[in-house]
mmCIF file of C-alpha atoms in Angstrom:
data_model
loop_
_atom_site.group_PDB
_atom_site.id
_atom_site.type_symbol
_atom_site.label_atom_id
_atom_site.label_comp_id
_atom_site.label_asym_id
_atom_site.label_seq_id
_atom_site.Cartn_x
_atom_site.Cartn_y
_atom_site.Cartn_z
ATOM 1 C CA MET A 1 -91.096 18.426 -70.955
ATOM 2 C CA PRO A 2 -89.458 16.934 -67.812
ATOM 3 C CA GLU A 3 -88.908 19.537 -65.096
ATOM 4 C CA GLN A 4 -85.104 19.116 -64.994
ATOM 5 C CA GLU A 5 -84.816 19.718 -68.727
ATOM 6 C CA ARG A 6 -87.071 22.741 -68.430
ATOM 7 C CA LEU A 7 -84.868 24.224 -65.689
ATOM 8 C CA ARG A 8 -81.733 23.634 -67.775
ATOM 9 C CA ARG A 9 -83.330 25.511 -70.654
ATOM 10 C CA LEU A 10 -84.315 28.388 -68.386
ATOM 11 C CA LEU A 11 -80.729 28.679 -67.165
ATOM 12 C CA ARG A 12 -79.347 28.651 -70.701
ATOM 13 C CA GLN A 13 -81.776 31.353 -71.778
ATOM 14 C CA VAL A 14 -80.751 33.557 -68.865
ATOM 15 C CA GLN A 15 -77.043 33.038 -69.616
ATOM 16 C CA GLU A 16 -77.580 33.857 -73.274
ATOM 17 C CA GLY A 17 -79.812 36.832 -72.575
ATOM 18 C CA ARG A 18 -82.812 35.362 -74.456
ATOM 19 C CA LEU A 19 -85.555 37.289 -72.682
ATOM 20 C CA ASP A 20 -88.092 36.482 -75.402
ATOM 21 C CA LEU A 21 -87.690 32.742 -74.888
ATOM 22 C CA LEU A 22 -87.539 33.157 -71.132
ATOM 23 C CA ARG A 23 -90.933 34.868 -71.079
ATOM 24 C CA ASP A 24 -92.418 32.023 -73.100
ATOM 25 C CA GLN A 25 -91.070 29.389 -70.725
ATOM 26 C CA LEU A 26 -92.056 31.052 -67.458
ATOM 27 C CA HIS A 27 -95.602 31.474 -66.179
ATOM 28 C CA PRO A 28 -97.295 33.066 -63.148
ATOM 29 C CA GLY A 29 -97.154 29.832 -61.172
ATOM 30 C CA ASP A 30 -93.336 29.957 -61.272
ATOM 31 C CA ILE A 31 -93.099 33.184 -59.297
ATOM 32 C CA PRO A 32 -93.208 31.639 -55.793
ATOM 33 C CA GLU A 33 -90.627 29.012 -56.794
ATOM 34 C CA ALA A 34 -88.164 31.189 -58.701
ATOM 35 C CA ASN A 35 -86.002 32.027 -55.666
ATOM 36 C CA SER A 36 -85.689 28.343 -54.759
ATOM 37 C CA TRP A 37 -84.328 27.182 -58.131
ATOM 38 C CA ARG A 38 -80.597 26.540 -57.783
ATOM 39 C CA TRP A 39 -77.783 25.431 -60.087
ATOM 40 C CA GLY A 40 -74.248 24.219 -59.591
ATOM 41 C CA ARG A 41 -72.147 23.369 -56.559
ATOM 42 C CA LEU A 42 -72.712 26.761 -54.948
ATOM 43 C CA GLY A 43 -76.429 26.913 -55.647
ATOM 44 C CA ASP A 44 -76.550 29.972 -57.917
ATOM 45 C CA THR A 45 -79.982 31.348 -58.780
ATOM 46 C CA LEU A 46 -81.179 32.740 -62.098
ATOM 47 C CA LEU A 47 -80.484 36.180 -60.655
ATOM 48 C CA HIS A 48 -76.830 35.303 -60.006
ATOM 49 C CA HIS A 49 -76.449 34.072 -63.572
ATOM 50 C CA ALA A 50 -78.145 37.117 -65.087
ATOM 51 C CA ALA A 51 -75.923 39.479 -63.076
ATOM 52 C CA ARG A 52 -72.780 37.535 -63.948
ATOM 53 C CA SER A 53 -73.653 37.548 -67.654
ATOM 54 C CA GLY A 54 -74.535 41.238 -67.625
ATOM 55 C CA HIS A 55 -77.991 40.936 -69.190
ATOM 56 C CA LEU A 56 -79.759 43.973 -67.725
ATOM 57 C CA ASP A 57 -83.108 43.315 -69.398
ATOM 58 C CA VAL A 58 -83.192 39.767 -68.000
ATOM 59 C CA LEU A 59 -82.160 41.062 -64.574
ATOM 60 C CA GLU A 60 -84.960 43.635 -64.640
ATOM 61 C CA TYR A 61 -87.483 40.997 -65.659
ATOM 62 C CA LEU A 62 -86.467 38.605 -62.894
ATOM 63 C CA VAL A 63 -86.639 41.291 -60.220
ATOM 64 C CA GLN A 64 -89.550 43.456 -61.368
ATOM 65 C CA GLU A 65 -91.869 40.847 -62.864
ATOM 66 C CA LEU A 66 -90.916 37.643 -61.065
ATOM 67 C CA GLY A 67 -90.155 39.402 -57.807
ATOM 68 C CA MET A 68 -86.836 37.681 -57.176
ATOM 69 C CA ASP A 69 -84.928 38.853 -54.116
ATOM 70 C CA VAL A 70 -81.922 41.055 -54.983
ATOM 71 C CA GLU A 71 -80.239 39.911 -51.750
ATOM 72 C CA VAL A 72 -80.486 36.183 -52.486
ATOM 73 C CA VAL A 73 -77.218 34.388 -51.588
ATOM 74 C CA ASN A 74 -75.480 31.289 -52.890
ATOM 75 C CA GLY A 75 -73.331 28.839 -50.925
ATOM 76 C CA ASP A 76 -70.486 31.382 -50.714
ATOM 77 C CA TYR A 77 -72.893 34.065 -49.481
ATOM 78 C CA LYS A 78 -72.339 35.805 -52.788
ATOM 79 C CA ARG A 79 -75.182 38.071 -53.901
ATOM 80 C CA PRO A 80 -76.055 39.105 -57.464
ATOM 81 C CA ILE A 81 -74.344 42.467 -56.897
ATOM 82 C CA HIS A 82 -71.074 40.645 -56.184
ATOM 83 C CA GLU A 83 -71.409 38.900 -59.538
ATOM 84 C CA ALA A 84 -72.191 42.070 -61.464
ATOM 85 C CA ALA A 85 -69.379 44.021 -59.776
ATOM 86 C CA SER A 86 -66.781 41.304 -60.298
ATOM 87 C CA MET A 87 -67.592 41.075 -64.012
ATOM 88 C CA GLY A 88 -67.660 44.830 -64.604
ATOM 89 C CA HIS A 89 -71.353 45.206 -65.474
ATOM 90 C CA ARG A 90 -72.000 48.792 -64.358
ATOM 91 C CA GLU A 91 -75.633 49.026 -65.466
ATOM 92 C CA CYS A 92 -76.493 45.829 -63.607
ATOM 93 C CA VAL A 93 -74.717 47.107 -60.490
ATOM 94 C CA ALA A 94 -76.621 50.390 -60.670
ATOM 95 C CA PHE A 95 -79.971 48.612 -61.142
ATOM 96 C CA LEU A 96 -79.416 46.288 -58.181
ATOM 97 C CA LEU A 97 -78.452 49.210 -55.968
ATOM 98 C CA GLU A 98 -81.566 51.111 -57.028
ATOM 99 C CA ARG A 99 -83.639 48.062 -56.114
ATOM 100 C CA GLY A 100 -82.222 47.999 -52.592
ATOM 101 C CA ALA A 101 -79.162 45.772 -52.791
ATOM 102 C CA SER A 102 -76.765 46.377 -49.895
ATOM 103 C CA VAL A 103 -73.690 48.168 -51.189
ATOM 104 C CA ASP A 104 -71.290 46.672 -48.610
ATOM 105 C CA CYS A 105 -72.718 43.167 -48.319
ATOM 106 C CA LEU A 106 -70.180 40.458 -47.571
ATOM 107 C CA LYS A 107 -69.600 37.192 -49.347
ATOM 108 C CA LYS A 108 -67.419 34.372 -48.040
ATOM 109 C CA SER A 109 -64.026 35.635 -46.791
ATOM 110 C CA ASP A 110 -65.613 39.056 -46.212
ATOM 111 C CA TRP A 111 -65.311 40.405 -49.743
ATOM 112 C CA THR A 112 -67.524 43.378 -50.614
ATOM 113 C CA PRO A 113 -68.780 44.223 -54.122
ATOM 114 C CA LEU A 114 -66.262 47.099 -54.202
ATOM 115 C CA MET A 115 -63.399 44.691 -53.507
ATOM 116 C CA MET A 116 -64.666 42.452 -56.307
ATOM 117 C CA ALA A 117 -64.836 45.432 -58.659
ATOM 118 C CA CYS A 118 -61.237 46.374 -57.808
ATOM 119 C CA THR A 119 -60.036 43.109 -59.316
ATOM 120 C CA ARG A 120 -60.871 44.702 -62.670
ATOM 121 C CA LYS A 121 -59.926 47.939 -64.438
ATOM 122 C CA ASP A 122 -63.496 49.135 -64.908
ATOM 123 C CA LEU A 123 -63.378 52.430 -63.036
ATOM 124 C CA GLU A 124 -67.032 53.231 -63.779
ATOM 125 C CA VAL A 125 -68.262 50.268 -61.729
ATOM 126 C CA ILE A 126 -66.031 51.330 -58.837
ATOM 127 C CA LYS A 127 -67.313 54.891 -59.043
ATOM 128 C CA THR A 128 -70.927 53.699 -59.076
ATOM 129 C CA LEU A 129 -70.383 51.686 -55.901
ATOM 130 C CA VAL A 130 -68.523 54.496 -54.110
ATOM 131 C CA GLU A 131 -71.178 57.049 -55.107
ATOM 132 C CA HIS A 132 -73.769 54.771 -53.532
ATOM 133 C CA GLY A 133 -71.848 54.718 -50.261
ATOM 134 C CA ALA A 134 -69.420 51.794 -50.557
ATOM 135 C CA ASN A 135 -66.710 51.991 -47.895
ATOM 136 C CA PRO A 136 -63.184 51.714 -49.385
ATOM 137 C CA LEU A 137 -61.645 51.093 -45.948
ATOM 138 C CA LEU A 138 -63.399 47.796 -45.184
ATOM 139 C CA LYS A 139 -61.093 44.769 -45.031
ATOM 140 C CA ASN A 140 -61.616 41.138 -45.962
ATOM 141 C CA LYS A 141 -60.587 38.222 -43.742
ATOM 142 C CA ASP A 142 -56.979 38.515 -44.955
ATOM 143 C CA GLY A 143 -56.886 42.174 -43.957
ATOM 144 C CA TRP A 144 -56.921 43.529 -47.521
ATOM 145 C CA ASN A 145 -58.941 46.611 -48.400
ATOM 146 C CA CYS A 146 -59.830 47.566 -51.969
ATOM 147 C CA PHE A 147 -56.657 49.690 -52.337
ATOM 148 C CA HIS A 148 -54.566 46.631 -51.549
ATOM 149 C CA ILE A 149 -56.511 44.568 -54.087
ATOM 150 C CA ALA A 150 -56.114 47.169 -56.844
ATOM 151 C CA SER A 151 -52.369 47.293 -56.099
ATOM 152 C CA ARG A 152 -52.122 43.573 -56.751
ATOM 153 C CA GLU A 153 -54.024 43.889 -60.018
ATOM 154 C CA GLY A 154 -51.838 46.749 -61.277
ATOM 155 C CA HIS A 155 -54.479 49.431 -61.848
ATOM 156 C CA PRO A 156 -52.931 52.900 -61.323
ATOM 157 C CA GLN A 157 -56.099 54.714 -62.454
ATOM 158 C CA VAL A 158 -58.168 52.862 -59.878
ATOM 159 C CA LEU A 159 -55.622 53.652 -57.172
ATOM 160 C CA GLN A 160 -55.591 57.337 -58.083
ATOM 161 C CA TYR A 161 -59.377 57.449 -57.786
ATOM 162 C CA LEU A 162 -59.336 55.644 -54.436
ATOM 163 C CA LEU A 163 -56.777 58.129 -53.121
ATOM 164 C CA GLU A 164 -59.086 60.965 -54.185
ATOM 165 C CA VAL A 165 -62.184 59.615 -52.442
ATOM 166 C CA SER A 166 -60.372 58.008 -49.494
ATOM 167 C CA PRO A 167 -56.940 59.626 -48.992
ATOM 168 C CA GLY A 168 -55.998 57.278 -46.155
ATOM 169 C CA SER A 169 -56.785 54.036 -47.977
ATOM 170 C CA TRP A 170 -53.093 53.483 -48.803
ATOM 171 C CA ASP A 171 -52.185 53.220 -45.108
ATOM 172 C CA THR A 172 -53.147 49.596 -44.644
ATOM 173 C CA GLU A 173 -51.580 46.246 -43.819
ATOM 174 C CA SER A 174 -52.842 42.715 -44.265
ATOM 175 C CA THR A 175 -53.112 40.291 -41.368
ATOM 176 C CA THR A 176 -49.538 39.269 -42.204
ATOM 177 C CA LYS A 177 -48.428 42.927 -42.150
ATOM 178 C CA ARG A 178 -47.972 43.186 -45.900
ATOM 179 C CA THR A 179 -48.557 46.596 -47.459
ATOM 180 C CA PRO A 180 -49.839 47.377 -50.955
ATOM 181 C CA LEU A 181 -46.213 48.237 -51.825
ATOM 182 C CA HIS A 182 -45.164 44.676 -50.961
ATOM 183 C CA THR A 183 -47.951 43.316 -53.136
ATOM 184 C CA ALA A 184 -47.273 45.552 -56.140
ATOM 185 C CA ALA A 185 -43.545 44.748 -55.994
ATOM 186 C CA MET A 186 -44.220 41.005 -55.792
ATOM 187 C CA HIS A 187 -46.554 41.039 -58.801
ATOM 188 C CA GLY A 188 -44.321 43.217 -60.961
ATOM 189 C CA CYS A 189 -46.713 46.167 -61.201
ATOM 190 C CA SER A 190 -44.125 48.824 -62.021
ATOM 191 C CA GLN A 191 -46.579 51.671 -62.721
ATOM 192 C CA VAL A 192 -48.291 51.002 -59.417
ATOM 193 C CA VAL A 193 -44.980 50.936 -57.546
ATOM 194 C CA GLU A 194 -44.077 54.330 -59.050
ATOM 195 C CA LEU A 195 -47.448 55.740 -58.019
ATOM 196 C CA LEU A 196 -47.180 54.374 -54.482
ATOM 197 C CA LEU A 197 -43.700 55.800 -54.048
ATOM 198 C CA GLU A 198 -44.866 59.217 -55.293
ATOM 199 C CA ARG A 199 -48.223 59.494 -53.543
ATOM 200 C CA CYS A 200 -47.983 57.381 -50.383
ATOM 201 C CA GLN A 201 -45.753 57.444 -47.348
ATOM 202 C CA TYR A 202 -44.606 53.878 -46.894
ATOM 203 C CA LYS A 203 -41.554 53.445 -44.699
ATOM 204 C CA PRO A 204 -38.436 52.199 -46.492
ATOM 205 C CA ASP A 205 -37.924 48.457 -46.004
ATOM 206 C CA SER A 206 -41.212 47.936 -44.165
ATOM 207 C CA ARG A 207 -41.420 44.284 -43.134
ATOM 208 C CA ASP A 208 -44.180 41.732 -43.093
ATOM 209 C CA LYS A 209 -44.490 39.067 -40.389
ATOM 210 C CA CYS A 210 -41.746 37.031 -42.065
ATOM 211 C CA GLY A 211 -39.443 40.049 -42.192
ATOM 212 C CA VAL A 212 -39.791 40.363 -45.968
ATOM 213 C CA THR A 213 -39.362 43.818 -47.511
ATOM 214 C CA PRO A 214 -40.813 45.058 -50.829
ATOM 215 C CA PHE A 215 -37.278 44.922 -52.278
ATOM 216 C CA MET A 216 -37.036 41.230 -51.366
ATOM 217 C CA ASP A 217 -40.425 40.625 -52.989
ATOM 218 C CA ALA A 218 -39.245 42.260 -56.195
ATOM 219 C CA ILE A 219 -35.931 40.372 -56.265
ATOM 220 C CA GLN A 220 -37.286 36.910 -55.492
ATOM 221 C CA ASN A 221 -39.838 37.288 -58.280
ATOM 222 C CA GLY A 222 -37.305 38.567 -60.806
ATOM 223 C CA HIS A 223 -38.605 42.140 -61.087
ATOM 224 C CA VAL A 224 -35.232 43.858 -61.325
ATOM 225 C CA SER A 225 -36.627 47.141 -62.698
ATOM 226 C CA ILE A 226 -38.854 47.455 -59.633
ATOM 227 C CA ALA A 227 -35.896 46.648 -57.384
ATOM 228 C CA ARG A 228 -34.047 49.545 -59.029
ATOM 229 C CA LEU A 229 -36.999 51.856 -58.352
ATOM 230 C CA LEU A 230 -37.034 50.887 -54.689
ATOM 231 C CA LEU A 231 -33.297 51.515 -54.443
ATOM 232 C CA GLU A 232 -33.414 54.888 -56.182
ATOM 233 C CA LYS A 233 -36.644 56.293 -54.780
ATOM 234 C CA HIS A 234 -37.122 54.500 -51.485
ATOM 235 C CA GLN A 235 -33.624 53.867 -50.142
ATOM 236 C CA ALA A 236 -34.197 50.129 -49.989
ATOM 237 C CA CYS A 237 -31.413 48.044 -48.454
ATOM 238 C CA PRO A 238 -30.132 45.282 -50.799
ATOM 239 C CA THR A 239 -28.737 43.258 -47.893
ATOM 240 C CA ALA A 240 -31.643 43.514 -45.437
ATOM 241 C CA MET A 241 -32.443 40.234 -43.683
ATOM 242 C CA ASP A 242 -35.772 38.500 -43.224
ATOM 243 C CA ALA A 243 -36.873 36.777 -40.008
ATOM 244 C CA LEU A 244 -34.612 33.791 -40.780
ATOM 245 C CA GLY A 245 -31.620 35.948 -41.602
ATOM 246 C CA ALA A 246 -31.870 35.423 -45.362
ATOM 247 C CA GLN A 247 -30.938 38.298 -47.665
ATOM 248 C CA PRO A 248 -32.471 39.075 -51.075
ATOM 249 C CA LEU A 249 -29.645 37.070 -52.696
ATOM 250 C CA HIS A 250 -30.663 33.942 -50.796
ATOM 251 C CA ARG A 251 -34.327 34.401 -51.636
ATOM 252 C CA ALA A 252 -33.442 34.840 -55.320
ATOM 253 C CA ALA A 253 -31.489 31.564 -55.204
ATOM 254 C CA VAL A 254 -34.538 29.754 -53.794
ATOM 255 C CA THR A 255 -36.723 30.977 -56.674
ATOM 256 C CA ALA A 256 -34.010 30.613 -59.367
ATOM 257 C CA GLN A 257 -33.979 34.278 -60.363
ATOM 258 C CA ASP A 258 -30.613 34.333 -62.086
ATOM 259 C CA GLY A 259 -31.036 37.822 -63.513
ATOM 260 C CA ALA A 260 -31.729 39.198 -60.051
ATOM 261 C CA ILE A 261 -28.676 37.368 -58.696
ATOM 262 C CA GLN A 262 -26.511 38.896 -61.425
ATOM 263 C CA PHE A 263 -27.924 42.329 -60.584
ATOM 264 C CA LEU A 264 -27.228 41.996 -56.860
ATOM 265 C CA VAL A 265 -23.692 40.682 -57.231
ATOM 266 C CA THR A 266 -22.332 42.476 -60.279
ATOM 267 C CA GLU A 267 -24.116 45.835 -60.020
ATOM 268 C CA LEU A 268 -24.678 46.257 -56.299
ATOM 269 C CA GLY A 269 -21.630 44.413 -55.035
ATOM 270 C CA VAL A 270 -23.545 42.049 -52.768
ATOM 271 C CA GLY A 271 -21.236 39.257 -51.583
ATOM 272 C CA VAL A 272 -22.047 36.016 -53.369
ATOM 273 C CA ASN A 273 -20.882 34.003 -50.356
ATOM 274 C CA GLY A 274 -22.904 35.912 -47.767
ATOM 275 C CA ARG A 275 -24.656 33.697 -45.252
ATOM 276 C CA ALA A 276 -28.190 33.564 -43.936
ATOM 277 C CA THR A 277 -27.697 33.944 -40.209
ATOM 278 C CA SER A 278 -30.145 31.272 -38.997
ATOM 279 C CA GLN A 279 -28.250 28.238 -40.379
ATOM 280 C CA GLU A 280 -25.284 29.957 -42.047
ATOM 281 C CA LEU A 281 -26.487 28.841 -45.473
ATOM 282 C CA THR A 282 -25.064 30.420 -48.608
ATOM 283 C CA ALA A 283 -27.017 31.104 -51.784
ATOM 284 C CA LEU A 284 -25.344 28.009 -53.264
ATOM 285 C CA HIS A 285 -26.825 25.856 -50.496
ATOM 286 C CA TYR A 286 -30.309 27.210 -51.240
ATOM 287 C CA ALA A 287 -29.998 26.665 -55.005
ATOM 288 C CA ALA A 288 -28.653 23.119 -54.482
ATOM 289 C CA LYS A 289 -31.440 22.185 -52.094
ATOM 290 C CA GLU A 290 -34.067 23.332 -54.612
ATOM 291 C CA GLY A 291 -32.279 21.648 -57.517
ATOM 292 C CA HIS A 292 -31.880 24.815 -59.596
ATOM 293 C CA THR A 293 -29.027 23.701 -61.826
ATOM 294 C CA HIS A 294 -28.749 26.860 -63.876
ATOM 295 C CA THR A 295 -28.706 28.983 -60.725
ATOM 296 C CA ILE A 296 -25.922 26.813 -59.297
ATOM 297 C CA GLN A 297 -23.904 27.475 -62.446
ATOM 298 C CA THR A 298 -24.659 31.202 -62.258
ATOM 299 C CA LEU A 299 -23.505 31.399 -58.637
ATOM 300 C CA LEU A 300 -20.320 29.445 -59.391
ATOM 301 C CA SER A 301 -19.564 31.761 -62.315
ATOM 302 C CA LEU A 302 -19.904 34.710 -59.933
ATOM 303 C CA GLY A 303 -17.380 33.247 -57.527
ATOM 304 C CA ALA A 304 -19.485 31.212 -55.112
ATOM 305 C CA ASN A 305 -17.307 29.079 -52.840
ATOM 306 C CA ILE A 306 -18.194 25.490 -53.699
ATOM 307 C CA HIS A 307 -16.604 24.250 -50.473
ATOM 308 C CA ALA A 308 -18.517 26.583 -48.133
ATOM 309 C CA LYS A 309 -20.089 24.798 -45.157
ATOM 310 C CA ASP A 310 -23.207 25.735 -43.239
ATOM 311 C CA GLY A 311 -23.582 25.795 -39.464
ATOM 312 C CA LYS A 312 -23.715 21.982 -39.372
ATOM 313 C CA GLY A 313 -20.618 21.600 -41.516
ATOM 314 C CA ARG A 314 -22.619 20.639 -44.596
ATOM 315 C CA SER A 315 -21.743 21.658 -48.139
ATOM 316 C CA ALA A 316 -24.026 22.395 -51.069
ATOM 317 C CA LEU A 317 -23.567 18.738 -52.051
ATOM 318 C CA HIS A 318 -25.166 17.665 -48.769
ATOM 319 C CA ALA A 319 -28.072 20.010 -49.524
ATOM 320 C CA ALA A 320 -28.540 18.599 -53.027
ATOM 321 C CA CYS A 321 -28.479 14.990 -51.796
ATOM 322 C CA ALA A 322 -30.834 15.710 -48.910
ATOM 323 C CA GLY A 323 -33.253 17.198 -51.436
ATOM 324 C CA GLN A 324 -32.785 14.197 -53.774
ATOM 325 C CA GLN A 325 -31.750 16.560 -56.559
ATOM 326 C CA VAL A 326 -30.048 14.393 -59.180
ATOM 327 C CA ALA A 327 -29.023 17.071 -61.679
ATOM 328 C CA ALA A 328 -27.753 19.430 -58.967
ATOM 329 C CA THR A 329 -25.720 16.626 -57.410
ATOM 330 C CA ARG A 330 -24.180 15.848 -60.803
ATOM 331 C CA ILE A 331 -23.130 19.451 -61.383
ATOM 332 C CA LEU A 332 -21.550 19.799 -57.937
ATOM 333 C CA LEU A 333 -19.652 16.515 -58.240
ATOM 334 C CA ARG A 334 -18.356 17.472 -61.680
ATOM 335 C CA ALA A 335 -17.344 20.861 -60.327
ATOM 336 C CA GLY A 336 -15.033 19.106 -57.895
ATOM 337 C CA LEU A 337 -17.100 18.944 -54.705
ATOM 338 C CA ARG A 338 -16.544 15.640 -52.923
ATOM 339 C CA ASP A 339 -18.285 13.539 -50.310
ATOM 340 C CA ALA A 340 -16.656 15.057 -47.246
ATOM 341 C CA PRO A 341 -18.332 14.394 -43.872
ATOM 342 C CA ASP A 342 -20.226 17.125 -42.070
ATOM 343 C CA ALA A 343 -19.794 18.040 -38.405
ATOM 344 C CA THR A 344 -21.672 14.886 -37.347
ATOM 345 C CA GLY A 345 -19.723 12.608 -39.666
ATOM 346 C CA THR A 346 -22.586 12.238 -42.146
ATOM 347 C CA LEU A 347 -21.548 11.898 -45.785
ATOM 348 C CA ALA A 348 -23.577 13.493 -48.558
ATOM 349 C CA ARG A 349 -24.265 10.096 -50.153
ATOM 350 C CA GLN A 350 -25.796 8.920 -46.878
ATOM 351 C CA LEU A 351 -28.506 11.562 -47.328
ATOM 352 C CA ALA A 352 -29.390 10.261 -50.786
ATOM 353 C CA ARG A 353 -32.446 8.058 -51.245
ATOM 354 C CA LYS A 354 -32.852 8.031 -55.010
ATOM 355 C CA PRO A 355 -30.913 5.280 -56.816
ATOM 356 C CA ASP A 356 -29.920 7.845 -59.473
ATOM 357 C CA VAL A 357 -28.230 10.007 -56.850
ATOM 358 C CA ILE A 358 -26.351 7.061 -55.349
ATOM 359 C CA GLN A 359 -25.212 5.978 -58.817
ATOM 360 C CA LEU A 360 -23.701 9.399 -59.405
ATOM 361 C CA PHE A 361 -21.244 8.824 -56.579
ATOM 362 C CA GLN A 362 -20.171 5.547 -58.143
ATOM 363 C CA GLU A 363 -19.797 7.173 -61.562
ATOM 364 C CA THR A 364 -17.539 9.877 -60.149
ATOM 365 C CA HIS A 365 -15.478 7.340 -58.170
ATOM 366 C CA VAL A 366 -16.501 8.684 -54.784
ATOM 367 C CA SER A 367 -15.798 6.053 -52.173
ATOM 368 C CA THR A 368 -18.839 4.086 -50.994
#
C-alpha cells in the first residue's frame, strides 16, 4: 500500500490500542525510522499518541521492541510523559519514569508533567510523579506552580496532598502577583476557597498588579457565596479599590453581575453612587458603556443617580453613546436623561456613530 496510507493506519492502530494489528504492520526495517514519523501540526510521534490514549501495552511495545526514545519531543517540546500525565494515565506515567523519562521535563511555557497532572483530579498520577521526585515548587512562565493550577481547577483533595508533601507550596504568586486564593475565588471554587482560608496564611485583601483583591474577583464573576466567605473568614473589604480606583461594585457593573450588585448595595450598604477615583465614574457609567441594559435597570432600581457626571462632566448617556450601545441609550433616554453638554460642550449625540443611536434622539425629540 502507499506509504502515507500505511502511516495513517499505524497511527489509527496506536490510537485504538490495536497492538495485534500494529505488530503485523511493523517490521524490523521500521525501527530506525520510527522516531522520525510525525503527525499533525505539532509533529506528534506514535509514542505521544500511545501515551495520550493510555494504551500501556502499545507504549511498552514501542519503547521496548521498537526502541523509541521516551524523551522524544513534539513542536511544543511536549514529551510522552506530559501526554500521559495530562490525561491521567498513571500506569503509562509509571512506565515512562521507569524507562528513564525526566520527571520535571519542560514543555512549551515551562509546564512540567506534574503541572499537567494537576489540571485533573487523578491524585494517583500526582502521587506517582511526586514519589519519583517531581518538584511541586517549580513555576511555569506565568509564575504558576502546581498548587496554583490545582486551585484553579477546584481540587481540594489534590491541594491537601500538596500541602502534605510541600507545606510551603501555597505561598506563591504569579508573575502578575495573583495568589491561588485570587484564582479560586475567580473560578468559583468554593471548597478550595474554604480550604485555603483554613490551611493557608494569605493576607486579607492581597492585591495583584492591577490592585484586584480575591473579593473583587469573586464579585465580578458573580460568586456571591465566595464573597460572603471572604467577608466572614478573611475580613475582606467590600469597598477596597483597585489600581484605577474602582470598587467591587464598579467591577460588577462592567461584567453585568446583577446579583452581586444587589448583594453589595442591599446587604452590605455599599453606596450605589460611589465613584471610581481615576475618572469619577459611577457604576451606572460602567454599565452604560458596556451596554448592559439589565444592569442599568438594576442600578436605577437601587437608587443610582441618572444625572451623575464623571470627571469630564459626562453622564451615563455620554458613555452609552460613546460605546455605540443602542439599547442602553434607549433605556437612559426613556428614563429621562437628556442630551446635556459635558464640560467641553460635547453632546451625547455627537459621540454616536451608529445610525440607530442617532435615530433614538430624534424619536425622543432631543434637539439635533
